[in-house]
PDB file of C-alpha atoms in Angstrom:
ATOM      1  CA  MET R  26      94.874  61.536  -3.262  1.00  0.00           C
ATOM      2  CA  ARG R  27      91.653  62.805  -1.754  1.00  0.00           C
ATOM      3  CA  LEU R  28      89.903  59.523  -2.570  1.00  0.00           C
ATOM      4  CA  LEU R  29      92.531  57.611  -0.590  1.00  0.00           C
ATOM      5  CA  ALA R  30      92.040  59.827   2.445  1.00  0.00           C
ATOM      6  CA  THR R  31      88.259  59.478   2.226  1.00  0.00           C
ATOM      7  CA  SER R  32      88.472  55.700   1.864  1.00  0.00           C
ATOM      8  CA  THR R  33      90.716  55.499   4.902  1.00  0.00           C
ATOM      9  CA  ILE R  34      88.222  57.462   6.972  1.00  0.00           C
ATOM     10  CA  LEU R  35      85.453  55.094   5.850  1.00  0.00           C
ATOM     11  CA  ILE R  36      87.636  52.179   6.923  1.00  0.00           C
ATOM     12  CA  SER R  37      88.140  53.753  10.337  1.00  0.00           C
ATOM     13  CA  ILE R  38      84.384  54.085  10.777  1.00  0.00           C
ATOM     14  CA  SER R  39      84.007  50.440   9.758  1.00  0.00           C
ATOM     15  CA  ALA R  40      86.639  49.374  12.288  1.00  0.00           C
ATOM     16  CA  VAL R  41      84.915  51.308  15.068  1.00  0.00           C
ATOM     17  CA  ALA R  42      81.613  49.638  14.225  1.00  0.00           C
ATOM     18  CA  ALA R  43      83.250  46.216  14.235  1.00  0.00           C
ATOM     19  CA  ALA R  44      84.909  46.897  17.571  1.00  0.00           C
ATOM     20  CA  GLN R  45      81.494  47.813  19.010  1.00  0.00           C
ATOM     21  CA  GLY R  46      79.961  44.630  17.670  1.00  0.00           C
ATOM     22  CA  LYS R  47      78.016  46.445  14.949  1.00  0.00           C
ATOM     23  CA  PRO R  48      77.727  45.153  11.372  1.00  0.00           C
ATOM     24  CA  GLU R  49      80.213  46.645   8.943  1.00  0.00           C
ATOM     25  CA  PRO R  50      78.723  49.362   6.704  1.00  0.00           C
ATOM     26  CA  VAL R  51      78.293  48.440   3.056  1.00  0.00           C
ATOM     27  CA  VAL R  52      81.224  49.772   1.024  1.00  0.00           C
ATOM     28  CA  GLU R  53      80.510  50.883  -2.520  1.00  0.00           C
ATOM     29  CA  PHE R  54      83.213  50.965  -5.184  1.00  0.00           C
ATOM     30  CA  LYS R  55      82.725  53.262  -8.174  1.00  0.00           C
ATOM     31  CA  SER R  56      86.159  52.777  -9.713  1.00  0.00           C
ATOM     32  CA  VAL R  57      89.324  50.710  -9.597  1.00  0.00           C
ATOM     33  CA  ARG R  58      90.928  53.525  -7.605  1.00  0.00           C
ATOM     34  CA  ASP R  59      88.215  53.111  -4.964  1.00  0.00           C
ATOM     35  CA  LYS R  60      89.082  49.423  -4.672  1.00  0.00           C
ATOM     36  CA  VAL R  61      92.811  50.199  -4.450  1.00  0.00           C
ATOM     37  CA  SER R  62      92.109  52.775  -1.744  1.00  0.00           C
ATOM     38  CA  TYR R  63      90.176  50.194   0.255  1.00  0.00           C
ATOM     39  CA  ALA R  64      92.884  47.591  -0.344  1.00  0.00           C
ATOM     40  CA  VAL R  65      95.545  49.971   1.014  1.00  0.00           C
ATOM     41  CA  GLY R  66      93.435  50.402   4.140  1.00  0.00           C
ATOM     42  CA  LEU R  67      93.148  46.636   4.531  1.00  0.00           C
ATOM     43  CA  ASN R  68      96.927  46.273   4.263  1.00  0.00           C
ATOM     44  CA  ILE R  69      97.462  48.977   6.868  1.00  0.00           C
ATOM     45  CA  GLY R  70      94.988  47.274   9.187  1.00  0.00           C
ATOM     46  CA  ARG R  71      96.585  43.853   8.771  1.00  0.00           C
ATOM     47  CA  SER R  72     100.049  45.284   9.404  1.00  0.00           C
ATOM     48  CA  LEU R  73      98.931  47.006  12.595  1.00  0.00           C
ATOM     49  CA  GLN R  74      97.137  43.855  13.728  1.00  0.00           C
ATOM     50  CA  GLN R  75     100.261  41.730  13.204  1.00  0.00           C
ATOM     51  CA  GLN R  76     102.348  44.215  15.161  1.00  0.00           C
ATOM     52  CA  GLY R  77      99.919  44.093  18.050  1.00  0.00           C
ATOM     53  CA  LEU R  78      99.517  47.878  18.074  1.00  0.00           C
ATOM     54  CA  GLU R  79      96.491  49.274  19.892  1.00  0.00           C
ATOM     55  CA  ILE R  80      95.414  52.089  17.605  1.00  0.00           C
ATOM     56  CA  ASP R  81      92.692  54.733  17.769  1.00  0.00           C
ATOM     57  CA  VAL R  82      91.374  54.356  14.225  1.00  0.00           C
ATOM     58  CA  LYS R  83      89.922  57.870  14.121  1.00  0.00           C
ATOM     59  CA  LEU R  84      93.299  59.424  14.924  1.00  0.00           C
ATOM     60  CA  LEU R  85      94.977  57.013  12.502  1.00  0.00           C
ATOM     61  CA  ALA R  86      92.688  58.243   9.730  1.00  0.00           C
ATOM     62  CA  ALA R  87      93.326  61.850  10.782  1.00  0.00           C
ATOM     63  CA  GLY R  88      97.084  61.337  10.550  1.00  0.00           C
ATOM     64  CA  ILE R  89      96.836  59.824   7.083  1.00  0.00           C
ATOM     65  CA  SER R  90      94.496  62.605   5.950  1.00  0.00           C
ATOM     66  CA  VAL R  91      96.900  65.301   7.170  1.00  0.00           C
ATOM     67  CA  ILE R  92      99.804  63.863   5.176  1.00  0.00           C
ATOM     68  CA  LEU R  93      97.797  63.302   2.005  1.00  0.00           C
ATOM     69  CA  SER R  94      96.359  66.836   2.125  1.00  0.00           C
ATOM     70  CA  ASP R  95      99.788  68.397   2.796  1.00  0.00           C
ATOM     71  CA  ALA R  96      98.508  69.971   6.011  1.00  0.00           C
ATOM     72  CA  LYS R  97     100.641  70.654   9.075  1.00  0.00           C
ATOM     73  CA  PRO R  98     100.732  67.677  11.490  1.00  0.00           C
ATOM     74  CA  ALA R  99      99.746  68.243  15.117  1.00  0.00           C
ATOM     75  CA  LEU R 100     102.982  66.535  16.241  1.00  0.00           C
ATOM     76  CA  THR R 101     106.568  67.339  15.277  1.00  0.00           C
ATOM     77  CA  ASP R 102     108.920  64.585  14.120  1.00  0.00           C
ATOM     78  CA  GLU R 103     110.602  64.700  17.531  1.00  0.00           C
ATOM     79  CA  GLU R 104     107.257  64.315  19.299  1.00  0.00           C
ATOM     80  CA  VAL R 105     106.355  61.407  17.020  1.00  0.00           C
ATOM     81  CA  GLN R 106     109.583  59.614  17.887  1.00  0.00           C
ATOM     82  CA  ALA R 107     109.119  60.284  21.603  1.00  0.00           C
ATOM     83  CA  ALA R 108     105.560  58.952  21.459  1.00  0.00           C
ATOM     84  CA  PHE R 109     106.725  55.682  19.906  1.00  0.00           C
ATOM     85  CA  VAL R 110     109.457  55.263  22.519  1.00  0.00           C
ATOM     86  CA  GLU R 111     107.029  55.914  25.380  1.00  0.00           C
ATOM     87  CA  TYR R 112     104.416  53.595  23.873  1.00  0.00           C
ATOM     88  CA  GLN R 113     106.886  50.738  23.476  1.00  0.00           C
ATOM     89  CA  ALA R 114     108.085  51.236  27.056  1.00  0.00           C
ATOM     90  CA  GLU R 115     104.539  51.088  28.377  1.00  0.00           C
ATOM     91  CA  LYS R 116     103.759  47.982  26.311  1.00  0.00           C
ATOM     92  CA  ALA R 117     106.953  46.277  27.476  1.00  0.00           C
ATOM     93  CA  LYS R 118     106.200  47.007  31.126  1.00  0.00           C
ATOM     94  CA  ALA R 119     102.648  45.688  30.833  1.00  0.00           C
ATOM     95  CA  SER R 120     103.802  42.579  28.962  1.00  0.00           C
ATOM     96  CA  ASN R 121     106.556  41.841  31.481  1.00  0.00           C
ATOM     97  CA  GLU R 122     104.066  42.094  34.336  1.00  0.00           C
ATOM     98  CA  ILE R 123     101.738  39.621  32.604  1.00  0.00           C
ATOM     99  CA  VAL R 124     104.613  37.210  31.925  1.00  0.00           C
ATOM    100  CA  SER R 125     105.900  37.439  35.522  1.00  0.00           C
ATOM    101  CA  LYS R 126     102.432  36.733  36.905  1.00  0.00           C
ATOM    102  CA  PHE R 127     101.995  33.771  34.564  1.00  0.00           C
ATOM    103  CA  LEU R 128     105.341  32.225  35.508  1.00  0.00           C
ATOM    104  CA  MET R 129     104.660  32.743  39.212  1.00  0.00           C
ATOM    105  CA  GLU R 130     101.364  30.880  38.957  1.00  0.00           C
ATOM    106  CA  ASN R 131     102.687  28.278  36.530  1.00  0.00           C
ATOM    107  CA  ALA R 132     105.507  27.391  38.922  1.00  0.00           C
ATOM    108  CA  LYS R 133     102.832  26.024  41.277  1.00  0.00           C
ATOM    109  CA  THR R 134     101.617  23.535  38.643  1.00  0.00           C
ATOM    110  CA  LYS R 135     102.407  19.920  39.455  1.00  0.00           C
ATOM    111  CA  GLY R 136     105.502  18.710  37.626  1.00  0.00           C
ATOM    112  CA  VAL R 137     106.655  22.139  36.432  1.00  0.00           C
ATOM    113  CA  GLN R 138     110.331  22.830  37.119  1.00  0.00           C
ATOM    114  CA  GLN R 139     112.351  26.005  36.691  1.00  0.00           C
ATOM    115  CA  THR R 140     115.974  26.434  35.662  1.00  0.00           C
ATOM    116  CA  GLU R 141     118.386  29.095  36.926  1.00  0.00           C
ATOM    117  CA  SER R 142     117.801  31.089  33.752  1.00  0.00           C
ATOM    118  CA  GLY R 143     114.092  31.424  34.561  1.00  0.00           C
ATOM    119  CA  MET R 144     112.799  28.991  31.955  1.00  0.00           C
ATOM    120  CA  GLN R 145     110.142  26.566  33.145  1.00  0.00           C
ATOM    121  CA  TYR R 146     109.508  23.101  31.745  1.00  0.00           C
ATOM    122  CA  LEU R 147     107.283  20.083  32.183  1.00  0.00           C
ATOM    123  CA  VAL R 148     108.444  16.581  31.259  1.00  0.00           C
ATOM    124  CA  LEU R 149     105.646  15.062  29.190  1.00  0.00           C
ATOM    125  CA  ARG R 150     107.668  11.936  28.389  1.00  0.00           C
ATOM    126  CA  ASP R 151     111.106  10.809  29.498  1.00  0.00           C
ATOM    127  CA  GLY R 152     113.683   9.766  26.932  1.00  0.00           C
ATOM    128  CA  THR R 153     116.113   6.850  27.022  1.00  0.00           C
ATOM    129  CA  GLY R 154     118.779   7.937  24.541  1.00  0.00           C
ATOM    130  CA  GLU R 155     121.722  10.293  24.689  1.00  0.00           C
ATOM    131  CA  LYS R 156     121.632  14.027  25.395  1.00  0.00           C
ATOM    132  CA  PRO R 157     122.701  16.556  22.743  1.00  0.00           C
ATOM    133  CA  THR R 158     125.599  18.942  23.280  1.00  0.00           C
ATOM    134  CA  LYS R 159     126.107  22.459  21.929  1.00  0.00           C
ATOM    135  CA  THR R 160     127.837  21.018  18.870  1.00  0.00           C
ATOM    136  CA  SER R 161     125.031  18.555  18.076  1.00  0.00           C
ATOM    137  CA  THR R 162     122.496  18.683  15.287  1.00  0.00           C
ATOM    138  CA  VAL R 163     119.102  17.391  16.344  1.00  0.00           C
ATOM    139  CA  SER R 164     115.882  16.230  14.701  1.00  0.00           C
ATOM    140  CA  THR R 165     112.657  17.347  16.371  1.00  0.00           C
ATOM    141  CA  HIS R 166     108.925  17.715  16.177  1.00  0.00           C
ATOM    142  CA  TYR R 167     107.476  20.777  17.869  1.00  0.00           C
ATOM    143  CA  ARG R 168     104.564  23.165  18.240  1.00  0.00           C
ATOM    144  CA  GLY R 169     104.904  26.724  19.502  1.00  0.00           C
ATOM    145  CA  LYS R 170     102.101  28.797  21.023  1.00  0.00           C
ATOM    146  CA  LEU R 171     101.645  32.225  22.542  1.00  0.00           C
ATOM    147  CA  MET R 172     100.073  32.669  25.964  1.00  0.00           C
ATOM    148  CA  ASN R 173      96.689  33.228  24.304  1.00  0.00           C
ATOM    149  CA  GLY R 174      96.904  29.792  22.679  1.00  0.00           C
ATOM    150  CA  ASN R 175      97.618  31.003  19.143  1.00  0.00           C
ATOM    151  CA  VAL R 176      99.971  28.655  17.276  1.00  0.00           C
ATOM    152  CA  PHE R 177     102.795  30.581  15.567  1.00  0.00           C
ATOM    153  CA  ASP R 178     104.946  27.677  14.370  1.00  0.00           C
ATOM    154  CA  GLU R 179     104.749  23.883  14.190  1.00  0.00           C
ATOM    155  CA  SER R 180     106.178  20.855  12.430  1.00  0.00           C
ATOM    156  CA  TYR R 181     102.857  18.983  12.338  1.00  0.00           C
ATOM    157  CA  LYS R 182      99.163  19.876  12.027  1.00  0.00           C
ATOM    158  CA  GLY R 183      97.272  17.194  13.955  1.00  0.00           C
ATOM    159  CA  ASP R 184      97.106  16.520  17.670  1.00  0.00           C
ATOM    160  CA  ALA R 185     100.361  14.573  17.377  1.00  0.00           C
ATOM    161  CA  PRO R 186     103.019  14.048  14.658  1.00  0.00           C
ATOM    162  CA  GLU R 187     102.244  11.398  12.038  1.00  0.00           C
ATOM    163  CA  GLU R 188     104.545   9.473   9.718  1.00  0.00           C
ATOM    164  CA  THR R 189     103.845  11.912   6.910  1.00  0.00           C
ATOM    165  CA  ASP R 190     104.948  14.893   9.010  1.00  0.00           C
ATOM    166  CA  ARG R 191     108.545  15.878   8.387  1.00  0.00           C
ATOM    167  CA  PRO R 192     110.763  16.506  11.441  1.00  0.00           C
ATOM    168  CA  VAL R 193     112.833  19.688  11.608  1.00  0.00           C
ATOM    169  CA  SER R 194     116.617  19.517  12.042  1.00  0.00           C
ATOM    170  CA  PHE R 195     118.962  22.249  13.265  1.00  0.00           C
ATOM    171  CA  GLY R 196     122.071  22.870  15.329  1.00  0.00           C
ATOM    172  CA  VAL R 197     121.520  23.139  19.083  1.00  0.00           C
ATOM    173  CA  THR R 198     122.965  26.657  19.123  1.00  0.00           C
ATOM    174  CA  GLN R 199     121.087  27.813  16.005  1.00  0.00           C
ATOM    175  CA  VAL R 200     117.849  28.404  17.888  1.00  0.00           C
ATOM    176  CA  ILE R 201     116.608  30.712  20.650  1.00  0.00           C
ATOM    177  CA  PRO R 202     118.447  30.439  24.015  1.00  0.00           C
ATOM    178  CA  GLY R 203     115.496  28.697  25.686  1.00  0.00           C
ATOM    179  CA  TRP R 204     115.646  25.878  23.139  1.00  0.00           C
ATOM    180  CA  THR R 205     119.421  25.595  23.368  1.00  0.00           C
ATOM    181  CA  GLU R 206     119.169  25.165  27.128  1.00  0.00           C
ATOM    182  CA  ALA R 207     116.253  22.723  27.024  1.00  0.00           C
ATOM    183  CA  LEU R 208     117.648  20.462  24.304  1.00  0.00           C
ATOM    184  CA  GLN R 209     120.774  19.787  26.330  1.00  0.00           C
ATOM    185  CA  MET R 210     118.590  18.557  29.210  1.00  0.00           C
ATOM    186  CA  MET R 211     116.588  16.164  27.046  1.00  0.00           C
ATOM    187  CA  LYS R 212     117.366  12.573  26.114  1.00  0.00           C
ATOM    188  CA  VAL R 213     116.440  11.198  22.705  1.00  0.00           C
ATOM    189  CA  GLY R 214     112.798  10.143  22.811  1.00  0.00           C
ATOM    190  CA  ALA R 215     111.857  12.771  25.402  1.00  0.00           C
ATOM    191  CA  LYS R 216     109.017  15.245  25.024  1.00  0.00           C
ATOM    192  CA  TYR R 217     109.030  18.479  27.038  1.00  0.00           C
ATOM    193  CA  ARG R 218     106.702  21.441  27.353  1.00  0.00           C
ATOM    194  CA  LEU R 219     108.720  24.630  27.659  1.00  0.00           C
ATOM    195  CA  PHE R 220     107.629  27.975  29.066  1.00  0.00           C
ATOM    196  CA  ILE R 221     110.223  30.376  27.697  1.00  0.00           C
ATOM    197  CA  PRO R 222     110.336  33.983  28.996  1.00  0.00           C
ATOM    198  CA  PRO R 223     111.015  36.793  26.506  1.00  0.00           C
ATOM    199  CA  ASP R 224     114.687  37.231  27.417  1.00  0.00           C
ATOM    200  CA  LEU R 225     115.311  33.615  26.366  1.00  0.00           C
ATOM    201  CA  ALA R 226     113.232  33.982  23.196  1.00  0.00           C
ATOM    202  CA  TYR R 227     112.847  37.058  20.971  1.00  0.00           C
ATOM    203  CA  GLY R 228     112.859  39.742  23.670  1.00  0.00           C
ATOM    204  CA  ASP R 229     111.555  43.174  22.779  1.00  0.00           C
ATOM    205  CA  ARG R 230     112.177  42.604  19.061  1.00  0.00           C
ATOM    206  CA  GLY R 231     109.455  40.047  18.476  1.00  0.00           C
ATOM    207  CA  GLN R 232     109.485  37.913  15.344  1.00  0.00           C
ATOM    208  CA  SER R 233     106.963  37.741  12.519  1.00  0.00           C
ATOM    209  CA  SER R 234     103.707  36.700  14.251  1.00  0.00           C
ATOM    210  CA  ILE R 235     105.336  36.830  17.691  1.00  0.00           C
ATOM    211  CA  PRO R 236     104.729  40.191  19.418  1.00  0.00           C
ATOM    212  CA  PRO R 237     107.586  41.829  21.374  1.00  0.00           C
ATOM    213  CA  ASN R 238     108.132  40.628  24.962  1.00  0.00           C
ATOM    214  CA  SER R 239     106.159  37.414  24.430  1.00  0.00           C
ATOM    215  CA  LEU R 240     106.423  34.304  26.564  1.00  0.00           C
ATOM    216  CA  LEU R 241     106.527  31.248  24.304  1.00  0.00           C
ATOM    217  CA  ILE R 242     105.099  27.817  25.065  1.00  0.00           C
ATOM    218  CA  PHE R 243     106.639  24.936  23.122  1.00  0.00           C
ATOM    219  CA  ASP R 244     105.978  21.210  23.035  1.00  0.00           C
ATOM    220  CA  ILE R 245     109.224  19.649  21.789  1.00  0.00           C
ATOM    221  CA  GLU R 246     109.951  16.014  20.987  1.00  0.00           C
ATOM    222  CA  LEU R 247     113.617  15.098  20.541  1.00  0.00           C
ATOM    223  CA  LEU R 248     113.704  12.402  17.857  1.00  0.00           C
ATOM    224  CA  SER R 249     117.399  11.913  17.208  1.00  0.00           C
ATOM    225  CA  ILE R 250     120.887  13.373  17.350  1.00  0.00           C
ATOM    226  CA  LYS R 251     122.832  13.612  14.102  1.00  0.00           C
TER     227      LYS R 251
END
């Protein structure tokens, strides 16, 4: 147990050094347990990174050490819960402000239009076919990005879909509200770029690699209606 706590503290020092642009200290492993301890720290770090949590690694290590040494925590369970609630509220407020500013500026971009729901879109290519309805099943190619440009989902890997790339099919109402709205505006053959605010996407829940309160940017090509 003590080895795990010590390893975690070493990891925290390593993370601080990395954050300051310093080379990571050399980690020595004297046993399999040492490697497992380090691996647990890596998993914790990856989990926190995926959740988008801004963590003080020294205090993180202190919290782990307290539990593993059966010492008394500096915060009660009630205070822990309250801290999480306050943190999430602060993060949500900051994220919403960033999204609002982005949409305000993006609305000035040539060709960008906004619906009553608050979703913005840009017609990259007009279609000539029919429009889907809520009961339709559609076939699409798409790529989804966060505001920072990170791709979180896509149906193709290159700059554009190729014949070997498989389209994705789904019901119009089986996707996030922003997609449901946009698909019913598109004709077969059309390609739109969507700017979907959090309340029309995954809201404060987030999803896998999508942090809570994220604006999503999608390029969608409507291939056919089934």
